[in-house]
Coordinates of C-alpha atoms in Angstrom, one line a residue:
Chain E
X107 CA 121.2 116.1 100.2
X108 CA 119.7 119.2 101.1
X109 CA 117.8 119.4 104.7
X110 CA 115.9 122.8 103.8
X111 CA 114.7 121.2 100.5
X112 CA 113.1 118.1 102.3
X113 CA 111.7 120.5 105.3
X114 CA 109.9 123.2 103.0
X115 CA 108.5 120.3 101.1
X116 CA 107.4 118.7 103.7
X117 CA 106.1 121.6 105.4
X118 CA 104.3 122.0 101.8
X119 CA 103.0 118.6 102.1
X120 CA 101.2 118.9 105.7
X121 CA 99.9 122.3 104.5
X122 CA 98.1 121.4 101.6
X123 CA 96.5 118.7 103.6
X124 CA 95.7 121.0 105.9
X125 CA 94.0 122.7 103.3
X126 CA 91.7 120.0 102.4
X127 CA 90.6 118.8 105.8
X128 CA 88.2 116.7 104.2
X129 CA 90.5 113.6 103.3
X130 CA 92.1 114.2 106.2
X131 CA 88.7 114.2 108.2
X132 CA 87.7 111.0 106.1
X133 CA 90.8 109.3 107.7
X134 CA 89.9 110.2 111.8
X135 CA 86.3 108.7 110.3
X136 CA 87.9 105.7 108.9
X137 CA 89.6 105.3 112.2
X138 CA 86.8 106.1 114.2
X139 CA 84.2 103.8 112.0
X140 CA 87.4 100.7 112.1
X141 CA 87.1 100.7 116.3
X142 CA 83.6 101.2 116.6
X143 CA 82.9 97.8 114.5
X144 CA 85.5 96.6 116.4
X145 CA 83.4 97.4 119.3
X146 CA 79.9 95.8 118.0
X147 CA 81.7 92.9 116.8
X148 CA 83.2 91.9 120.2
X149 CA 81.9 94.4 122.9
X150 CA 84.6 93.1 125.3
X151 CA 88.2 92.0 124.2
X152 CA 90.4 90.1 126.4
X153 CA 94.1 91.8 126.7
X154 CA 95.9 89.0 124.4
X155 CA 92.9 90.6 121.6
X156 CA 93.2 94.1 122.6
X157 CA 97.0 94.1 120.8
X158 CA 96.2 92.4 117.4
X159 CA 92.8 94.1 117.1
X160 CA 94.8 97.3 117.6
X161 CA 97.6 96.4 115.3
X162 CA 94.9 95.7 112.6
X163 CA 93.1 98.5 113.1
X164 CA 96.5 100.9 112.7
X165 CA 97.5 98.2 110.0
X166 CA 94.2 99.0 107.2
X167 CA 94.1 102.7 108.8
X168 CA 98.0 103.2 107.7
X169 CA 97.4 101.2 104.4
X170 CA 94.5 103.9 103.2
X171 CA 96.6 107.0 104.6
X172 CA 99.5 106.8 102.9
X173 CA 98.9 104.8 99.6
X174 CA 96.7 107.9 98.5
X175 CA 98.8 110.4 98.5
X176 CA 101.8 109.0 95.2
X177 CA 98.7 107.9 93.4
X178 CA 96.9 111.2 93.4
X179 CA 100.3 113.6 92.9
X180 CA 99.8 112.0 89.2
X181 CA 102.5 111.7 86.4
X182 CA 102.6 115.6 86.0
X183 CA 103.3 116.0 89.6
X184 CA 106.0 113.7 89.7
X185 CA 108.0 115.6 86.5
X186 CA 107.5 118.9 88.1
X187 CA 109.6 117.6 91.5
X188 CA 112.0 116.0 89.0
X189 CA 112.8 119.4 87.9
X190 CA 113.1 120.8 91.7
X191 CA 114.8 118.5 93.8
X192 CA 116.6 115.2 93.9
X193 CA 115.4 112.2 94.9
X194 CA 116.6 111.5 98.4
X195 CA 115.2 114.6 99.3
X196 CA 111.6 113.9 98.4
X197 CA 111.8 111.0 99.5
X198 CA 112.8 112.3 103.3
X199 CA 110.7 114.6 102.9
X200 CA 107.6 112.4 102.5
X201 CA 109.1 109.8 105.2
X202 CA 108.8 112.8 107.4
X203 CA 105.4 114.3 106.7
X204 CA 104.0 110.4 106.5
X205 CA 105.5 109.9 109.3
X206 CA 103.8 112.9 111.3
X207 CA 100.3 111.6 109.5
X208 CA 100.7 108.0 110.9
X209 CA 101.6 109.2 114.5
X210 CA 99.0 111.9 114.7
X211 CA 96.6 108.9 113.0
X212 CA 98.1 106.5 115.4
X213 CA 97.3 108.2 118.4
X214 CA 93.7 108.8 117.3
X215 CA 93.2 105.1 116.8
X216 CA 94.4 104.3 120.4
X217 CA 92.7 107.2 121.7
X218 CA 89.3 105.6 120.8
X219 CA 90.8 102.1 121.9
X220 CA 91.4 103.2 124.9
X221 CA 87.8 104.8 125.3
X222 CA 86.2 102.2 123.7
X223 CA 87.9 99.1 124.8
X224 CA 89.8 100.0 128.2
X225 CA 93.6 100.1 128.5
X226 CA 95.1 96.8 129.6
X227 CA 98.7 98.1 129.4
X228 CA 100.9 98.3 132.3
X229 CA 104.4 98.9 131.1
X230 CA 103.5 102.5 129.5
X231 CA 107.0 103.7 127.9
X232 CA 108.2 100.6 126.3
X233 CA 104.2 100.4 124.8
X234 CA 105.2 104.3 123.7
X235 CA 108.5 102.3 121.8
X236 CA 107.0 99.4 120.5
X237 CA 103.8 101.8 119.1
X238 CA 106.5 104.3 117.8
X239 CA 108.9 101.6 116.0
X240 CA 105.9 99.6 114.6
X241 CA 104.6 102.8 113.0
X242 CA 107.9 104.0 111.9
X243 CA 108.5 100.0 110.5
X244 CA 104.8 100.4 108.7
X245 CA 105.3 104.0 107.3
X246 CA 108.7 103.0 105.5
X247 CA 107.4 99.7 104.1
X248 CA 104.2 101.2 102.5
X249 CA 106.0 104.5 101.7
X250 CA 108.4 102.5 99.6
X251 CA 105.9 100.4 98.1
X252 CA 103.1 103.0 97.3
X253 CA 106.1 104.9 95.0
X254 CA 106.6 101.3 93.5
X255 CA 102.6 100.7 92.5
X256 CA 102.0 104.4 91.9
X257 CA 104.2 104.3 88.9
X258 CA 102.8 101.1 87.7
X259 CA 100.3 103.8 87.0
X260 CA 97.5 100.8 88.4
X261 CA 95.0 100.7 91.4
X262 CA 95.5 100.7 95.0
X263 CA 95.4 97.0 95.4
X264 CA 98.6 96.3 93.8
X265 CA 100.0 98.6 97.5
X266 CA 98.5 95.8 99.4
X267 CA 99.4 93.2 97.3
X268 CA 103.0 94.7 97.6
X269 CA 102.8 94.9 101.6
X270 CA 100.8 92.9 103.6
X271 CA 103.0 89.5 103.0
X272 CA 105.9 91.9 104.4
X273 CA 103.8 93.3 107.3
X274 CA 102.4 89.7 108.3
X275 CA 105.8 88.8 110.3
X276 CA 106.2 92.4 111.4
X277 CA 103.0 92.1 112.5
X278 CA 103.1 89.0 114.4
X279 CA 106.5 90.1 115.6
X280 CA 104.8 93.9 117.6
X281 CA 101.8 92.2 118.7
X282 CA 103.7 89.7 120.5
X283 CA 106.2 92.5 121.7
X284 CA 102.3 94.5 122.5
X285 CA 100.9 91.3 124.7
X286 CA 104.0 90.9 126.9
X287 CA 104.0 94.9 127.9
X288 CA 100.5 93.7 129.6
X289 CA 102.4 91.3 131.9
X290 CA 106.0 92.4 132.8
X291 CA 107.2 94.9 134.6
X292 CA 110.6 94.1 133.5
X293 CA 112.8 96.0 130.3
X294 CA 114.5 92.7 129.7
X295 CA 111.8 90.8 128.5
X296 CA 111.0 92.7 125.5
X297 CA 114.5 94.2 124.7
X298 CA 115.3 91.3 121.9
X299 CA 111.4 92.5 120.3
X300 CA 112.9 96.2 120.7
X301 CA 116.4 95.8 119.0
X302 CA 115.1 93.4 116.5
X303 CA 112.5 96.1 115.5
X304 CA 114.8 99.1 115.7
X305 CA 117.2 96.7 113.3
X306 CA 114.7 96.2 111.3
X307 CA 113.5 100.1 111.0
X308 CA 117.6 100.6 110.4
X309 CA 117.6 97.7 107.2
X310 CA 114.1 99.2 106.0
X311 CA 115.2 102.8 105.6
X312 CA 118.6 101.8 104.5
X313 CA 117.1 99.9 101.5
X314 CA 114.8 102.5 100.4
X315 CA 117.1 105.2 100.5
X316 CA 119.7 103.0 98.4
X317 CA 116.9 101.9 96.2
X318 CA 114.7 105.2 95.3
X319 CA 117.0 106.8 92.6
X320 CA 116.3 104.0 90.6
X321 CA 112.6 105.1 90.4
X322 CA 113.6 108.5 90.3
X323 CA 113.0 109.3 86.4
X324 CA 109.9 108.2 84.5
Chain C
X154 CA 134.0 69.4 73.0
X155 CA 134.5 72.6 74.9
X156 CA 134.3 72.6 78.7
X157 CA 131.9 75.2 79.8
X158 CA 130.7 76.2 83.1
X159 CA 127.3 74.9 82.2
X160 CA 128.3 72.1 81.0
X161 CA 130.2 71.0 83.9
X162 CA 126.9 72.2 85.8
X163 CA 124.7 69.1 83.2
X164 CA 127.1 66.7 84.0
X165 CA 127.4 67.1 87.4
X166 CA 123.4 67.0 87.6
X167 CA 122.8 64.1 85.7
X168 CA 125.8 62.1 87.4
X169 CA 124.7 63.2 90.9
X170 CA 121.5 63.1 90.9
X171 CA 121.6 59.5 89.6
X172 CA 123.1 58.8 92.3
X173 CA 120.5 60.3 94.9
X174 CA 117.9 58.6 93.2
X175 CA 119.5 55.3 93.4
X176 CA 121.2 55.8 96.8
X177 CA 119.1 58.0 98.3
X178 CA 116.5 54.8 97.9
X179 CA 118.9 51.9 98.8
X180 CA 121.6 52.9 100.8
X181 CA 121.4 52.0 104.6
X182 CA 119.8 54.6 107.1
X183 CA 119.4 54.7 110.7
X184 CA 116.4 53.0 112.2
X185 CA 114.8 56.0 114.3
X186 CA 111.4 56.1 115.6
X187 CA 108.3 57.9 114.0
X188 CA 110.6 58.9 111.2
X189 CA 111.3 55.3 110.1
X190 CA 112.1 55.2 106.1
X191 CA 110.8 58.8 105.4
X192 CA 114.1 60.0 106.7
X193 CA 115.1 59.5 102.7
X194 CA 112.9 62.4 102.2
X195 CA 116.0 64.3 103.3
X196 CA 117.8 63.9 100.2
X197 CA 114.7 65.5 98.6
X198 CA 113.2 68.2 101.1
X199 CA 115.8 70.0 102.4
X200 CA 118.0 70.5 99.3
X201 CA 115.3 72.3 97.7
X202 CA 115.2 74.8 99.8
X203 CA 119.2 75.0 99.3
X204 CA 118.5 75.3 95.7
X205 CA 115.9 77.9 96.3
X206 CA 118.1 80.2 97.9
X207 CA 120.8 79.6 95.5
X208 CA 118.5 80.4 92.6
X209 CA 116.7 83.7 94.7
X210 CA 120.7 84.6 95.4
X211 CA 121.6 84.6 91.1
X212 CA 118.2 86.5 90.9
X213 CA 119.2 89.5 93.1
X214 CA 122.9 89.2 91.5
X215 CA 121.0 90.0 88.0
X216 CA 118.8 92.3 89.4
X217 CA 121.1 94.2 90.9
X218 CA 123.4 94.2 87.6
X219 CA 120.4 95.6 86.2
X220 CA 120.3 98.6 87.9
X221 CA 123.7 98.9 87.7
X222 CA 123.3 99.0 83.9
X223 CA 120.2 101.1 83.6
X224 CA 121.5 104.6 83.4
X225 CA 124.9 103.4 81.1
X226 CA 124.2 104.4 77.7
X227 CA 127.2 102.1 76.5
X228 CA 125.3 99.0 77.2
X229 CA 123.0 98.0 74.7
X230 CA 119.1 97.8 75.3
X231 CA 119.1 94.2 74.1
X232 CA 121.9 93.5 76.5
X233 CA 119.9 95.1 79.5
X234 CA 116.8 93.1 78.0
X235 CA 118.9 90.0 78.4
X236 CA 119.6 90.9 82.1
X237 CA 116.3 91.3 83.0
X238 CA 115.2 87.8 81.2
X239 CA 118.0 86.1 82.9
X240 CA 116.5 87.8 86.8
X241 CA 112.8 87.2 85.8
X242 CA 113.7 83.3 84.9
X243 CA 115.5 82.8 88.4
X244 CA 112.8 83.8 90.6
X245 CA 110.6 82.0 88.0
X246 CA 112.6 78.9 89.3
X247 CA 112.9 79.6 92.5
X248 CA 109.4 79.2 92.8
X249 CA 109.1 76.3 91.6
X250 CA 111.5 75.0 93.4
X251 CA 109.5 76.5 96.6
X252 CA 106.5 74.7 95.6
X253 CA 108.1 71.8 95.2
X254 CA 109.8 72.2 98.9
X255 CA 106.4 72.4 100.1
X256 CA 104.7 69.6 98.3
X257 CA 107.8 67.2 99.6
X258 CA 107.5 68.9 103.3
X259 CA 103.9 68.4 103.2
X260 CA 104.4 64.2 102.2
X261 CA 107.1 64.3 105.0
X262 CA 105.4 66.2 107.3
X263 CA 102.3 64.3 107.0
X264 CA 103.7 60.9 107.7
X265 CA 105.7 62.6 110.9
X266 CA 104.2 65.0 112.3
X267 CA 100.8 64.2 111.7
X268 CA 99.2 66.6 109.6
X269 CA 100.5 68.3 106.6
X270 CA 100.6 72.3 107.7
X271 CA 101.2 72.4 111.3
X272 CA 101.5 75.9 112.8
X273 CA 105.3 76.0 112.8
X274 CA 107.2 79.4 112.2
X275 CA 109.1 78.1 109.8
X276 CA 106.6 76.4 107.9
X277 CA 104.7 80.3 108.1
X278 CA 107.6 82.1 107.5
X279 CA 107.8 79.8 104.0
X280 CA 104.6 80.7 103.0
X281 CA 104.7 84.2 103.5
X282 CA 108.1 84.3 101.4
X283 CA 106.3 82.9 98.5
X284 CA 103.7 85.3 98.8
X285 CA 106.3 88.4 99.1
X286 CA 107.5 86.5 95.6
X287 CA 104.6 86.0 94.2
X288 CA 104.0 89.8 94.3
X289 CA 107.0 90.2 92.3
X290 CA 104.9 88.4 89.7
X291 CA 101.4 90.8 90.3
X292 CA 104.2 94.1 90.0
X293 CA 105.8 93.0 86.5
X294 CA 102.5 92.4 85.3
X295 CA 101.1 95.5 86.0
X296 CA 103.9 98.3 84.4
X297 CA 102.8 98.2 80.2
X298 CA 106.3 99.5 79.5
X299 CA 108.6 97.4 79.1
X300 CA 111.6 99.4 80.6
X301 CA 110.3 100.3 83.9
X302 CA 108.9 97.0 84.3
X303 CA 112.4 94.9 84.1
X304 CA 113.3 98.4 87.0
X305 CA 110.8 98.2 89.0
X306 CA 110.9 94.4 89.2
X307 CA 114.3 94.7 89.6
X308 CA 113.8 97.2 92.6
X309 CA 111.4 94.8 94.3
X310 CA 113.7 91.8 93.9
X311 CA 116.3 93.8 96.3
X312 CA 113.9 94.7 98.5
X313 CA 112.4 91.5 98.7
X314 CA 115.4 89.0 98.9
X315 CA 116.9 91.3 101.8
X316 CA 113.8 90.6 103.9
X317 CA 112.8 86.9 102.5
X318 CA 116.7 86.5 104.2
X319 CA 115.5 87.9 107.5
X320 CA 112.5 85.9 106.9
X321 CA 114.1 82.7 106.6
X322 CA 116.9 82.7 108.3
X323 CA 116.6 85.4 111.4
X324 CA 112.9 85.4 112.3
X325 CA 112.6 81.6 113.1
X326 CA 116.0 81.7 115.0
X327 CA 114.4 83.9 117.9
X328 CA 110.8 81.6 118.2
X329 CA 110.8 79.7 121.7
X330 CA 109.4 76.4 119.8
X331 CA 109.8 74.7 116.6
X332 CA 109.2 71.3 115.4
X333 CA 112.2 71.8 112.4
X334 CA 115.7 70.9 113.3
X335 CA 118.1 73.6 113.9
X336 CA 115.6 76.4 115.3
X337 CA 113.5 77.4 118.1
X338 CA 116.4 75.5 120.1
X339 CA 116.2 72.0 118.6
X340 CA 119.4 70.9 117.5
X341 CA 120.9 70.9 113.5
X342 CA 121.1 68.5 111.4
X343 CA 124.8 68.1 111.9
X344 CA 124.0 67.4 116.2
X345 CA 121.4 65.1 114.9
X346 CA 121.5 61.5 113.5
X347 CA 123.2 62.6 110.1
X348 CA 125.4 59.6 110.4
X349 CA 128.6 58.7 107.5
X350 CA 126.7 57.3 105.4
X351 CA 123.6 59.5 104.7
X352 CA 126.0 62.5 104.3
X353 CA 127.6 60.2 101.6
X354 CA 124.2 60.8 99.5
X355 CA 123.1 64.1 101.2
X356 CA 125.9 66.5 100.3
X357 CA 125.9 65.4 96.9
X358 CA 122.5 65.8 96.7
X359 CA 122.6 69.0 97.8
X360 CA 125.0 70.0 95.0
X361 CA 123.1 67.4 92.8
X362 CA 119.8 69.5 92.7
X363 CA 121.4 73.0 92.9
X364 CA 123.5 72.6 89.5
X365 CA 119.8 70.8 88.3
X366 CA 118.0 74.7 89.4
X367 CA 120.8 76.1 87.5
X368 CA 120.5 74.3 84.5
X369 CA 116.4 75.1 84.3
X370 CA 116.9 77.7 84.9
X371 CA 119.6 78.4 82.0
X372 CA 117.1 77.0 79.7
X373 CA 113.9 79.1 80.9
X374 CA 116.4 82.5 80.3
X375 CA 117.1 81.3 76.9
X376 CA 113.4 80.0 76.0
X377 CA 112.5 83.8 77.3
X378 CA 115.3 85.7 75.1
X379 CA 113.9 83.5 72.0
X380 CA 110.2 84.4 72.7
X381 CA 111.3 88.0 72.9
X382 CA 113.3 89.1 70.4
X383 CA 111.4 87.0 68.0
X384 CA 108.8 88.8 69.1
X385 CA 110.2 92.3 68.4
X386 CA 111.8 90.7 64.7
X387 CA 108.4 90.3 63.5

């Protein structure tokens, strides 16, 4: 495992998306366009909404982000970092850029939440935790998976297919964590939401890490 | 004739699960409200989710073997074929055993509680591990060759039996409320009214319709290896 490897890719990575700001751009519209129907559809959400529309929102926004970018790096792609580095550093290396995408993404998405649909939090850091871990959680699951369908060589449906029965309990599991940061002013009372999600980050990157050489060669 | 493992597995399916069947239907059981007679449903209902598990478990021990014998060039192709077959047959089973959980859940449930899906965690957290499994279906059928589809679905089967665990046994754990014995703070079966005589037909039931999952799915692995490699003689 070499850090520098992972970090000049990555560092590759964000700068070639840099580089076409348009898909990037398509994804702030994506966001933008997901909240704004959110908006028309309900035009006021009660607090106990606010955190599962949220969560979908981020949810469908994080499921087009980063299933796109294994199935357009291609077959050739894939054999030319197969020549250059080994596996577990590409694949830190993409948890690290994916990761930045989803935060910047995330924060975008409650940006216009907030703007759109007020701000019913009152326990602002452990929201910051629970937001952080639930993105992390999302960008390791559909990182993993996305490598899966992308060699399958098939659509993007088959990365959904792959993830949402995973994300459902997650799911359930941070918007429930989400609603009770509107209501207590207490640590305690989410603490078991926050270890069991950390836990769960640990188990997540632990089995893709142990579980990505095998889909190393073609 | 030779005593094999799997033939010690037959005989103790036939011979057990004889006796569920018969005792299961005539053998005294305590007089409880609401669940009345259905409480015989226990013999049924609950060991197929112990069979389940059992089966999933021999799945992830193949697929993992699998991947162990992927990159070793010593081991035969037909051999690695085999191990595939034999992980590919056990979730096949374990699915059916799923479905057939559910469908005697569903009698049970209806009778008991009312309605046959109520809004339970555990009844959710079911549903959404057959779906995670079913998946493992949609990803084999999409790879076209065949080696990275016995890896890949062997990939997804660790990845999948590690969470359908969290699934099952962690997630309904921490719930406030359930209506199933032994989570969301109701007590086990074992606090409950499991008295001497129905754990005289519901441990050997248990065992009964485990050796019976192993034994389908002994024959579903052998049907597959037929199929196959008559396939490729032609």
């Amino acid at each position: 495992m070499n850090w520098r490897n992972a970090f000049v890719l990555a560092q590759k990575e964000s700068r070639s998306e840099w580089r076409q700001r348009s898909i990037f751009g398509a994804l702030l519209l994506y966001a933008v366009l997901t909240v704004f129907l959110i908006y028309f559809s309900f035009r006021h959400v009660e607090p106990i909404l606010w955190s599962g529309l949220l969560w979908l929102a981020l949810l469908f926004g994080s499921v087009d982000a980063l299933s796109k970018g294994f199935l357009q790096e291609g077959r050739d792609r894939h054999f030319y970092y197969y020549t250059l580095i080994g596996p577990i550093e590409f694949l830190t290396a993409k948890l690290m850029y994916n990761i930045l995408l989803m935060v910047v993404l995330g924060f975008f998405t409650l940006l216009l939440f907030i703007l759109f649909l007020g701000f019913p939090v009152v326990d602002i850091g452990a929201f910051a935790c629970i937001l952080l871990g639930g993105m992390v959680c999302f960008t390791i699951l559909f990182t993993f998976m996305s490598v899966l369908a992308a060699r399958s060589g098939k659509s993007t449906t088959l990365v959904s297919i792959l993830t949402l029965p995973i994300a459902i309990p997650l799911l359930a599991i941070i918007i429930s964590a989400t609603q009770k940061t509107m209501i207590a002013h207490s640590f305690g009372e989410y603490s078991n939401d926050l270890l069991f999600l950390s836990a769960l980050n640990i188990l997540l990157l632990a089995l893709a890490v142990i579980l990505f050489k095998y889909t190393w060669q073609d | 004739m030779r005593i094999s493992f799997m033939n010690l597995v037959k005989t103790a399916a036939v011979v057990l699960l004889s006796y569920t069947v018969v005792a299961g239907l005539l053998m005294p059981v305590p007089r409880l409200e609401i669940l009345n007679e259905t409480i015989r449903n226990l013999y049924f209902h609950v060991p197929m989710w112990f069979s389940q598990i059992v089966i999933f478990s021999v799945a992830l021990y193949h697929s993992l073997r699998y991947l162990m014998a992927q990159g070793n060039s010593k081991i035969s192709l037909k051999e690695k074929q085999k191990i595939d077959l034999a992980a590919y047959s056990a979730v096949t089973v374990g699915m059916l055993f799923g479905v057939l959980g559910l469908l005697t859940g569903m009698m049970w449930a209806n009778f008991t509680w009312g309605a046959p899906w109520s809004s339970d965690v555990k009844l959710n957290c079911t549903a959404i591990g057959m779906l995670m499994y079913l998946a493992y279906f949609v990803l084999r059928a999409s790879f076209t060759d065949e080696e990275k589809q016995s890896r890949f679905a062997a990939i997804y089967n660790v990845f999948c039996y590690v969470l359908f665990v969290v699934l099952i046994f962690v997630i309904p754990r921490m719930k406030e409320f359930s209506v199933h014995p032994g989570n969301g703070g109701n007590p086990a079966f074992a606090k409950y009214d499991l008295d001497s005589y129905m754990r005289m037909v519901f441990y050997p039931a248990v065992i009964g319709w485990i050796c019976l999952s192993i034994w389908i799915w002994d024959i579903l692995r052998k049907y597959r290896e037929v199929l196959l490699f008559r396939s490729l003689q032609d």
